[in-house]
Amino acid sequence: MDVSYWSKAMDAYDAKNYRQALLETINYINSNVLRDQSLDDDIQIVHGQGSAEIHISVSQDTFSVKAPFVKITERTNKVPLFRKVAEINFNPLTLAQIRRKKDVLWFEYETPIALCQPYKVYDVLNEISTNTDHYDDEFIEKYQAEFFATPKTTPLSDDEKDTVWQQIQEVFEDYEKFSKEFKEKRWNDYQWDITVLSLLKIVNMSCVHGTLRTKLEEYVFNLFNGQIDFNFRIDKGTNFMQKLLAKSKEEFMQDMYHAESLISLKWRSSNEILQNHAKSMETHVERYINENNQLMLCYYLQSAFLKMIYDYNMEEHHQNAIYDVLERVSSKSLDEARPLLLQTYYAFLDGTAGETVIASATSSTKKGKGFFSKFFS
């Protein structure tokens, strides 16, 4: 996201140049969308969002967004499907609605150009794009609906499949190892940490889509939801991990592919935004330091860094700062990992993260360190 487009959109709207405000808002969301369009004429855009397809129409007077959702067939379990549609139309939808046209369900929204305030345009495009991609796989799996059209996706190559599967297996190996250790030591609270780390490592893979991504996002949200009882979150997360462990490579690969995206699912970031995020972590970091709780400090920082990648569209130097430190602490003891993780945290806190390129750890430094030797792999 280029912030300059947002400033142009707000300035154009304040000047009552509503069509220009709309176009600049679309540029802010995805500057590639209008690149080959004649901006003086009526505009018709069809763009992929995961397995979904988003239709945007801009005339001289009207702005509309539509997304063909799923097709109803003779096999479709209609009563629960329509009940779910009614539920979604109340929540989470606030602007768009799902409507039925013959045998196809559509997400739809239309408004006069004069009412295209940039925040409103962003919200409706985000709402339709994310929910269409989020729910289509669920409706097909649960209610036997069908895709409106074959999703425009690109399968992974055989080499990519092997690499992804190897990484997933490494995540599972670490999860099983440390989950077992924590059970034996009765450190039950740490089951939350190892579950969160495992799920974030998988969901942060850019090729994860479909029902798998929907489920991963659901459990990540619930595990971080302080309104839910902590032990209940651990139990649900542990049960979900067991289901993932039981899945075959073929089952995983059904939801692993490359796909277009109209709008990012993540929040925009900047140096200031990430500084404020680091500041919100300060109380926990200082407490673990004062308690000399090395394990909790290292776990907290690692999960926090992975959650930053999950939540934010990061500039490359910020993202690389996190990738670098997570690689460097891999296979290190807590005493060795602690200062490296803190160094990166304080760099985000003072706004200097990514300014210094830190050399990656060499294979000679990755020697086993006993129980915690692979804590950060």
Short mmCIF file of C-alpha atoms in Angstrom, two decimals:
data_model
loop_
_atom_site.label_atom_id
_atom_site.label_comp_id
_atom_site.label_asym_id
_atom_site.label_seq_id
_atom_site.Cartn_x
_atom_site.Cartn_y
_atom_site.Cartn_z
CA MET A 1 0.00 0.00 0.00
CA ASP A 2 1.30 3.41 -1.05
CA VAL A 3 0.16 5.96 1.54
CA SER A 4 0.41 8.81 -0.97
CA TYR A 5 -2.68 7.46 -2.76
CA TRP A 6 -4.67 7.70 0.46
CA SER A 7 -3.73 11.36 0.89
CA LYS A 8 -4.77 12.03 -2.71
CA ALA A 9 -8.09 10.25 -2.13
CA MET A 10 -8.90 12.27 0.99
CA ASP A 11 -7.90 15.55 -0.67
CA ALA A 12 -10.06 14.77 -3.73
CA TYR A 13 -13.05 13.87 -1.57
CA ASP A 14 -12.72 17.06 0.49
CA ALA A 15 -12.63 18.99 -2.80
CA LYS A 16 -15.86 17.17 -3.83
CA ASN A 17 -14.06 15.44 -6.72
CA TYR A 18 -15.76 12.19 -5.76
CA ARG A 19 -14.85 10.04 -8.77
CA GLN A 20 -11.17 10.92 -8.42
CA ALA A 21 -11.37 10.14 -4.70
CA LEU A 22 -12.77 6.70 -5.55
CA LEU A 23 -10.05 5.98 -8.11
CA GLU A 24 -7.27 7.03 -5.74
CA THR A 25 -8.76 4.80 -3.03
CA ILE A 26 -8.64 1.84 -5.44
CA ASN A 27 -5.01 2.75 -6.22
CA TYR A 28 -4.28 2.76 -2.50
CA ILE A 29 -5.72 -0.75 -2.17
CA ASN A 30 -3.96 -2.14 -5.25
CA SER A 31 -2.18 0.18 -7.69
CA ASN A 32 -2.10 -2.52 -10.40
CA VAL A 33 -5.88 -2.68 -10.79
CA LEU A 34 -6.37 0.54 -12.81
CA ARG A 35 -3.06 0.42 -14.67
CA ASP A 36 -4.51 -0.58 -18.07
CA GLN A 37 -7.86 1.21 -17.67
CA SER A 38 -9.07 4.39 -19.38
CA LEU A 39 -9.94 6.48 -16.34
CA ASP A 40 -12.24 8.87 -18.23
CA ASP A 41 -14.64 6.12 -19.34
CA ASP A 42 -16.78 3.67 -17.41
CA ILE A 43 -14.53 1.12 -15.73
CA GLN A 44 -15.12 -2.62 -15.40
CA ILE A 45 -12.68 -4.69 -13.34
CA VAL A 46 -12.61 -8.41 -12.59
CA HIS A 47 -9.89 -9.44 -10.16
CA GLY A 48 -9.15 -12.58 -8.18
CA GLN A 49 -9.10 -12.76 -4.38
CA GLY A 50 -7.86 -16.21 -3.45
CA SER A 51 -10.47 -18.62 -4.84
CA ALA A 52 -13.02 -15.78 -5.27
CA GLU A 53 -13.63 -13.31 -8.10
CA ILE A 54 -14.38 -9.62 -7.45
CA HIS A 55 -16.27 -7.47 -9.98
CA ILE A 56 -15.85 -3.68 -9.65
CA SER A 57 -17.85 -1.21 -11.76
CA VAL A 58 -17.24 2.56 -11.84
CA SER A 59 -19.55 4.69 -14.00
CA GLN A 60 -19.90 8.47 -14.00
CA ASP A 61 -22.60 8.24 -11.31
CA THR A 62 -22.37 4.85 -9.60
CA PHE A 63 -19.86 2.60 -7.86
CA SER A 64 -20.69 -1.08 -7.39
CA VAL A 65 -18.89 -4.17 -6.14
CA LYS A 66 -20.16 -7.67 -6.77
CA ALA A 67 -18.71 -11.11 -6.17
CA PRO A 68 -20.29 -14.35 -7.38
CA PHE A 69 -20.11 -16.50 -4.31
CA VAL A 70 -21.33 -20.08 -4.77
CA LYS A 71 -23.78 -21.99 -6.95
CA ILE A 72 -26.78 -23.83 -5.48
CA THR A 73 -27.41 -27.29 -6.96
CA GLU A 74 -29.77 -30.20 -6.34
CA ARG A 75 -27.22 -31.63 -3.91
CA THR A 76 -26.98 -28.43 -1.86
CA ASN A 77 -28.28 -28.59 1.70
CA LYS A 78 -30.35 -25.44 1.27
CA VAL A 79 -31.96 -24.86 4.68
CA PRO A 80 -28.71 -24.60 6.75
CA LEU A 81 -27.07 -22.75 3.86
CA PHE A 82 -29.76 -20.03 3.79
CA ARG A 83 -29.68 -19.85 7.59
CA LYS A 84 -25.93 -19.21 7.43
CA VAL A 85 -26.44 -16.56 4.71
CA ALA A 86 -28.92 -14.71 6.95
CA GLU A 87 -26.42 -14.89 9.82
CA ILE A 88 -23.58 -13.49 7.68
CA ASN A 89 -25.80 -10.67 6.38
CA PHE A 90 -26.24 -9.50 9.98
CA ASN A 91 -22.64 -10.15 11.02
CA PRO A 92 -19.85 -9.79 9.89
CA LEU A 93 -21.31 -7.86 6.93
CA THR A 94 -22.06 -4.20 7.61
CA LEU A 95 -22.28 -2.65 4.13
CA ALA A 96 -22.58 -5.46 1.59
CA GLN A 97 -25.22 -8.19 1.53
CA ILE A 98 -25.45 -11.69 0.07
CA ARG A 99 -28.30 -11.94 -2.43
CA ARG A 100 -29.65 -14.82 -4.48
CA LYS A 101 -29.94 -14.55 -8.26
CA LYS A 102 -31.48 -17.72 -9.62
CA ASP A 103 -29.09 -20.44 -8.47
CA VAL A 104 -26.14 -18.20 -7.58
CA LEU A 105 -25.39 -16.32 -4.36
CA TRP A 106 -23.69 -12.93 -4.82
CA PHE A 107 -22.04 -10.47 -2.47
CA GLU A 108 -23.28 -7.05 -3.62
CA TYR A 109 -22.97 -3.36 -2.82
CA GLU A 110 -23.83 -0.26 -4.86
CA THR A 111 -23.75 3.44 -4.04
CA PRO A 112 -23.73 6.83 -5.83
CA ILE A 113 -20.26 8.20 -6.61
CA ALA A 114 -20.98 11.22 -4.40
CA LEU A 115 -21.13 8.91 -1.35
CA CYS A 116 -17.78 7.20 -2.02
CA GLN A 117 -15.94 8.43 1.04
CA PRO A 118 -12.49 6.70 1.01
CA TYR A 119 -12.94 4.90 4.34
CA LYS A 120 -16.30 3.57 3.15
CA VAL A 121 -14.89 2.38 -0.19
CA TYR A 122 -11.97 0.65 1.52
CA ASP A 123 -14.30 -1.05 4.01
CA VAL A 124 -16.72 -2.36 1.40
CA LEU A 125 -13.95 -3.72 -0.87
CA ASN A 126 -12.26 -5.32 2.13
CA GLU A 127 -15.56 -6.72 3.42
CA ILE A 128 -16.62 -8.32 0.14
CA SER A 129 -13.15 -9.55 -0.87
CA THR A 130 -12.20 -11.16 2.41
CA ASN A 131 -15.58 -12.69 3.22
CA THR A 132 -16.13 -14.09 -0.27
CA ASP A 133 -12.76 -15.84 -0.17
CA HIS A 134 -13.30 -16.83 3.47
CA TYR A 135 -16.72 -18.46 3.14
CA ASP A 136 -16.79 -20.05 -0.33
CA ASP A 137 -14.77 -23.12 0.67
CA GLU A 138 -16.82 -23.49 3.86
CA PHE A 139 -20.12 -23.41 1.95
CA ILE A 140 -18.85 -25.99 -0.52
CA GLU A 141 -17.55 -28.30 2.20
CA LYS A 142 -20.45 -27.96 4.68
CA TYR A 143 -23.48 -27.43 2.46
CA GLN A 144 -22.45 -29.08 -0.84
CA ALA A 145 -22.64 -25.87 -2.84
CA GLU A 146 -20.36 -25.43 -5.87
CA PHE A 147 -17.93 -22.77 -7.05
CA PHE A 148 -19.56 -20.27 -9.40
CA ALA A 149 -16.54 -20.62 -11.66
CA THR A 150 -13.31 -22.58 -11.51
CA PRO A 151 -10.96 -20.61 -9.24
CA LYS A 152 -8.06 -18.97 -11.09
CA THR A 153 -5.22 -20.44 -9.10
CA THR A 154 -1.76 -21.76 -9.92
CA PRO A 155 -0.72 -25.09 -8.37
CA LEU A 156 2.60 -25.42 -6.61
CA SER A 157 5.41 -27.07 -8.51
CA ASP A 158 6.60 -30.47 -7.29
CA ASP A 159 9.68 -28.84 -5.75
CA GLU A 160 7.52 -26.25 -3.97
CA LYS A 161 5.27 -28.99 -2.63
CA ASP A 162 8.26 -30.90 -1.27
CA THR A 163 9.68 -27.75 0.37
CA VAL A 164 6.37 -26.75 1.94
CA TRP A 165 5.74 -30.26 3.22
CA GLN A 166 9.23 -30.47 4.70
CA GLN A 167 8.69 -27.18 6.54
CA ILE A 168 5.33 -28.33 7.87
CA GLN A 169 6.86 -31.59 9.07
CA GLU A 170 9.58 -29.65 10.90
CA VAL A 171 6.92 -27.54 12.62
CA PHE A 172 5.08 -30.70 13.66
CA GLU A 173 8.25 -32.37 14.94
CA ASP A 174 8.99 -29.39 17.19
CA TYR A 175 5.38 -29.25 18.36
CA GLU A 176 5.27 -32.92 19.30
CA LYS A 177 8.66 -32.82 21.01
CA PHE A 178 7.98 -29.83 23.22
CA SER A 179 4.33 -30.58 23.84
CA LYS A 180 5.43 -33.94 25.24
CA GLU A 181 8.15 -32.31 27.38
CA PHE A 182 5.68 -29.80 28.81
CA LYS A 183 3.18 -32.52 29.66
CA GLU A 184 5.85 -34.56 31.45
CA LYS A 185 6.96 -31.50 33.44
CA ARG A 186 3.32 -30.41 33.95
CA TRP A 187 4.07 -27.02 32.42
CA ASN A 188 0.59 -26.95 30.94
CA ASP A 189 0.47 -23.19 30.26
CA TYR A 190 3.29 -23.55 27.74
CA GLN A 191 1.01 -25.68 25.56
CA TRP A 192 -0.51 -22.35 24.48
CA ASP A 193 2.88 -21.06 23.35
CA ILE A 194 3.95 -24.10 21.34
CA THR A 195 0.50 -24.25 19.70
CA VAL A 196 0.52 -20.57 18.75
CA LEU A 197 4.06 -20.78 17.36
CA SER A 198 3.16 -23.83 15.28
CA LEU A 199 -0.03 -22.35 13.81
CA LEU A 200 1.60 -19.00 13.01
CA LYS A 201 4.50 -20.69 11.23
CA ILE A 202 2.05 -22.52 8.97
CA VAL A 203 -0.47 -19.74 8.35
CA ASN A 204 2.33 -17.28 7.50
CA MET A 205 3.15 -19.39 4.42
CA SER A 206 1.87 -17.32 1.50
CA CYS A 207 0.58 -20.37 -0.39
CA VAL A 208 -1.93 -21.40 2.33
CA HIS A 209 -5.52 -20.87 1.13
CA GLY A 210 -8.95 -22.48 1.21
CA THR A 211 -10.48 -24.25 4.17
CA LEU A 212 -7.07 -24.73 5.78
CA ARG A 213 -6.43 -20.98 5.95
CA THR A 214 -9.95 -20.33 7.23
CA LYS A 215 -9.45 -22.81 10.06
CA LEU A 216 -5.95 -21.59 10.91
CA GLU A 217 -7.17 -17.98 11.11
CA GLU A 218 -10.09 -19.04 13.30
CA TYR A 219 -7.83 -20.80 15.81
CA VAL A 220 -5.20 -18.05 15.80
CA PHE A 221 -7.95 -15.52 16.57
CA ASN A 222 -9.39 -17.66 19.37
CA LEU A 223 -6.01 -18.45 20.93
CA PHE A 224 -5.28 -14.72 21.24
CA ASN A 225 -8.81 -13.89 22.43
CA GLY A 226 -8.52 -12.92 26.09
CA GLN A 227 -12.32 -13.10 26.48
CA ILE A 228 -12.12 -16.90 26.22
CA ASP A 229 -10.97 -18.98 29.21
CA PHE A 230 -7.24 -19.67 28.90
CA ASN A 231 -7.45 -23.42 29.57
CA PHE A 232 -10.34 -23.73 27.13
CA ARG A 233 -8.18 -22.06 24.46
CA ILE A 234 -5.36 -24.50 25.18
CA ASP A 235 -7.68 -27.52 24.93
CA LYS A 236 -9.23 -26.34 21.65
CA GLY A 237 -5.83 -25.48 20.19
CA THR A 238 -4.36 -28.84 21.22
CA ASN A 239 -7.28 -30.72 19.65
CA PHE A 240 -6.86 -28.75 16.42
CA MET A 241 -3.15 -29.55 16.33
CA GLN A 242 -3.98 -33.25 16.60
CA LYS A 243 -6.27 -32.92 13.57
CA LEU A 244 -3.49 -31.21 11.61
CA LEU A 245 -1.00 -33.89 12.60
CA ALA A 246 -3.36 -36.54 11.23
CA LYS A 247 -3.67 -34.86 7.80
CA SER A 248 -1.76 -36.36 4.89
CA LYS A 249 0.45 -34.47 2.47
CA GLU A 250 -2.25 -34.78 -0.20
CA GLU A 251 -4.85 -33.26 2.13
CA PHE A 252 -2.58 -30.30 2.90
CA MET A 253 -1.75 -29.72 -0.77
CA GLN A 254 -5.43 -29.33 -1.65
CA ASP A 255 -5.29 -25.92 0.07
CA MET A 256 -1.76 -24.99 -1.02
CA TYR A 257 -1.52 -22.93 -4.22
CA HIS A 258 -0.71 -19.51 -5.64
CA ALA A 259 -3.61 -17.06 -6.08
CA GLU A 260 -4.28 -13.45 -6.98
CA SER A 261 -5.25 -10.94 -4.31
CA LEU A 262 -7.17 -7.71 -4.82
CA ILE A 263 -6.76 -6.47 -1.27
CA SER A 264 -4.38 -7.55 1.46
CA LEU A 265 -5.75 -9.30 4.52
CA LYS A 266 -3.11 -7.54 6.62
CA TRP A 267 -2.90 -4.06 8.10
CA ARG A 268 -0.69 -1.37 6.64
CA SER A 269 2.52 -0.82 8.59
CA SER A 270 5.05 1.96 8.97
CA ASN A 271 7.98 2.62 11.26
CA GLU A 272 5.69 4.50 13.65
CA ILE A 273 2.98 1.83 13.61
CA LEU A 274 5.50 -0.90 14.42
CA GLN A 275 7.06 1.26 17.14
CA ASN A 276 3.65 1.66 18.76
CA HIS A 277 3.10 -2.08 18.49
CA ALA A 278 6.45 -2.73 20.20
CA LYS A 279 5.53 -0.24 22.92
CA SER A 280 2.30 -2.19 23.58
CA MET A 281 4.51 -5.23 24.31
CA GLU A 282 6.80 -3.37 26.72
CA THR A 283 4.97 -4.25 29.96
CA HIS A 284 5.20 -7.99 29.27
CA VAL A 285 8.82 -7.82 28.12
CA GLU A 286 9.95 -5.86 31.18
CA ARG A 287 8.05 -8.19 33.52
CA TYR A 288 9.72 -11.32 32.11
CA ILE A 289 13.11 -9.58 32.31
CA ASN A 290 12.56 -8.57 35.96
CA GLU A 291 11.39 -12.09 36.82
CA ASN A 292 14.40 -13.52 34.94
CA ASN A 293 11.93 -15.79 33.16
CA GLN A 294 14.09 -16.63 30.16
CA LEU A 295 11.76 -19.24 28.71
CA MET A 296 8.67 -17.02 28.82
CA LEU A 297 10.60 -14.04 27.46
CA CYS A 298 11.98 -15.98 24.49
CA TYR A 299 8.66 -17.63 23.74
CA TYR A 300 6.80 -14.33 24.03
CA LEU A 301 9.15 -12.47 21.68
CA GLN A 302 9.17 -15.24 19.09
CA SER A 303 5.37 -15.52 19.02
CA ALA A 304 5.06 -11.71 18.97
CA PHE A 305 7.38 -11.44 15.95
CA LEU A 306 5.47 -14.15 14.08
CA LYS A 307 2.19 -12.38 14.95
CA MET A 308 3.59 -9.12 13.54
CA ILE A 309 4.22 -10.86 10.22
CA TYR A 310 0.70 -12.33 10.42
CA ASP A 311 -0.97 -8.97 11.14
CA TYR A 312 1.03 -6.43 9.13
CA ASN A 313 2.14 -5.72 5.58
CA MET A 314 5.75 -5.01 6.45
CA GLU A 315 8.40 -3.24 4.46
CA GLU A 316 11.14 -5.61 3.41
CA HIS A 317 13.77 -4.39 5.89
CA HIS A 318 11.33 -4.82 8.80
CA GLN A 319 10.31 -8.28 7.67
CA ASN A 320 13.93 -9.32 7.13
CA ALA A 321 14.84 -8.16 10.64
CA ILE A 322 12.35 -10.70 12.01
CA TYR A 323 13.32 -13.49 9.61
CA ASP A 324 16.98 -12.90 10.46
CA VAL A 325 16.63 -13.09 14.22
CA LEU A 326 14.39 -16.17 14.07
CA GLU A 327 17.01 -17.90 11.95
CA ARG A 328 19.82 -16.79 14.24
CA VAL A 329 18.20 -18.12 17.42
CA SER A 330 17.35 -21.45 15.81
CA SER A 331 18.94 -24.30 17.79
CA LYS A 332 20.40 -21.94 20.38
CA SER A 333 20.06 -22.17 24.15
CA LEU A 334 17.86 -19.69 26.04
CA ASP A 335 20.93 -17.79 27.29
CA GLU A 336 22.11 -17.30 23.71
CA ALA A 337 18.69 -16.59 22.21
CA ARG A 338 17.57 -14.02 24.80
CA PRO A 339 19.94 -11.14 23.89
CA LEU A 340 19.39 -11.64 20.14
CA LEU A 341 15.60 -11.51 20.47
CA LEU A 342 15.79 -8.51 22.83
CA GLN A 343 18.12 -6.69 20.43
CA THR A 344 15.55 -6.98 17.65
CA TYR A 345 12.69 -6.03 19.97
CA TYR A 346 14.46 -2.87 21.15
CA ALA A 347 15.28 -2.02 17.52
CA PHE A 348 11.54 -2.02 16.73
CA LEU A 349 10.91 -0.02 19.89
CA ASP A 350 13.33 2.76 18.92
CA GLY A 351 12.51 2.65 15.19
CA THR A 352 15.84 1.26 13.94
CA ALA A 353 14.77 -2.31 13.07
CA GLY A 354 16.29 -3.54 9.84
CA GLU A 355 18.82 -0.73 9.53
CA THR A 356 21.73 -3.02 10.27
CA VAL A 357 22.13 -6.21 8.30
CA ILE A 358 22.96 -8.99 10.72
CA ALA A 359 24.89 -11.92 9.35
CA SER A 360 22.98 -15.19 9.36
CA ALA A 361 24.16 -17.85 11.75
CA THR A 362 26.50 -20.36 10.15
CA SER A 363 26.00 -24.07 10.42
CA SER A 364 28.93 -24.27 12.85
CA THR A 365 26.99 -22.28 15.47
CA LYS A 366 23.94 -24.55 15.29
CA LYS A 367 25.02 -27.25 17.72
CA GLY A 368 22.65 -29.10 20.00
CA LYS A 369 22.07 -27.60 23.44
CA GLY A 370 20.09 -30.31 25.22
CA PHE A 371 16.39 -29.89 26.03
CA PHE A 372 16.05 -26.43 24.45
CA SER A 373 18.43 -27.06 21.56
CA LYS A 374 15.75 -26.75 18.90
CA PHE A 375 13.37 -24.45 20.72
CA PHE A 376 13.48 -21.85 17.97
CA SER A 377 13.85 -23.93 14.82
#
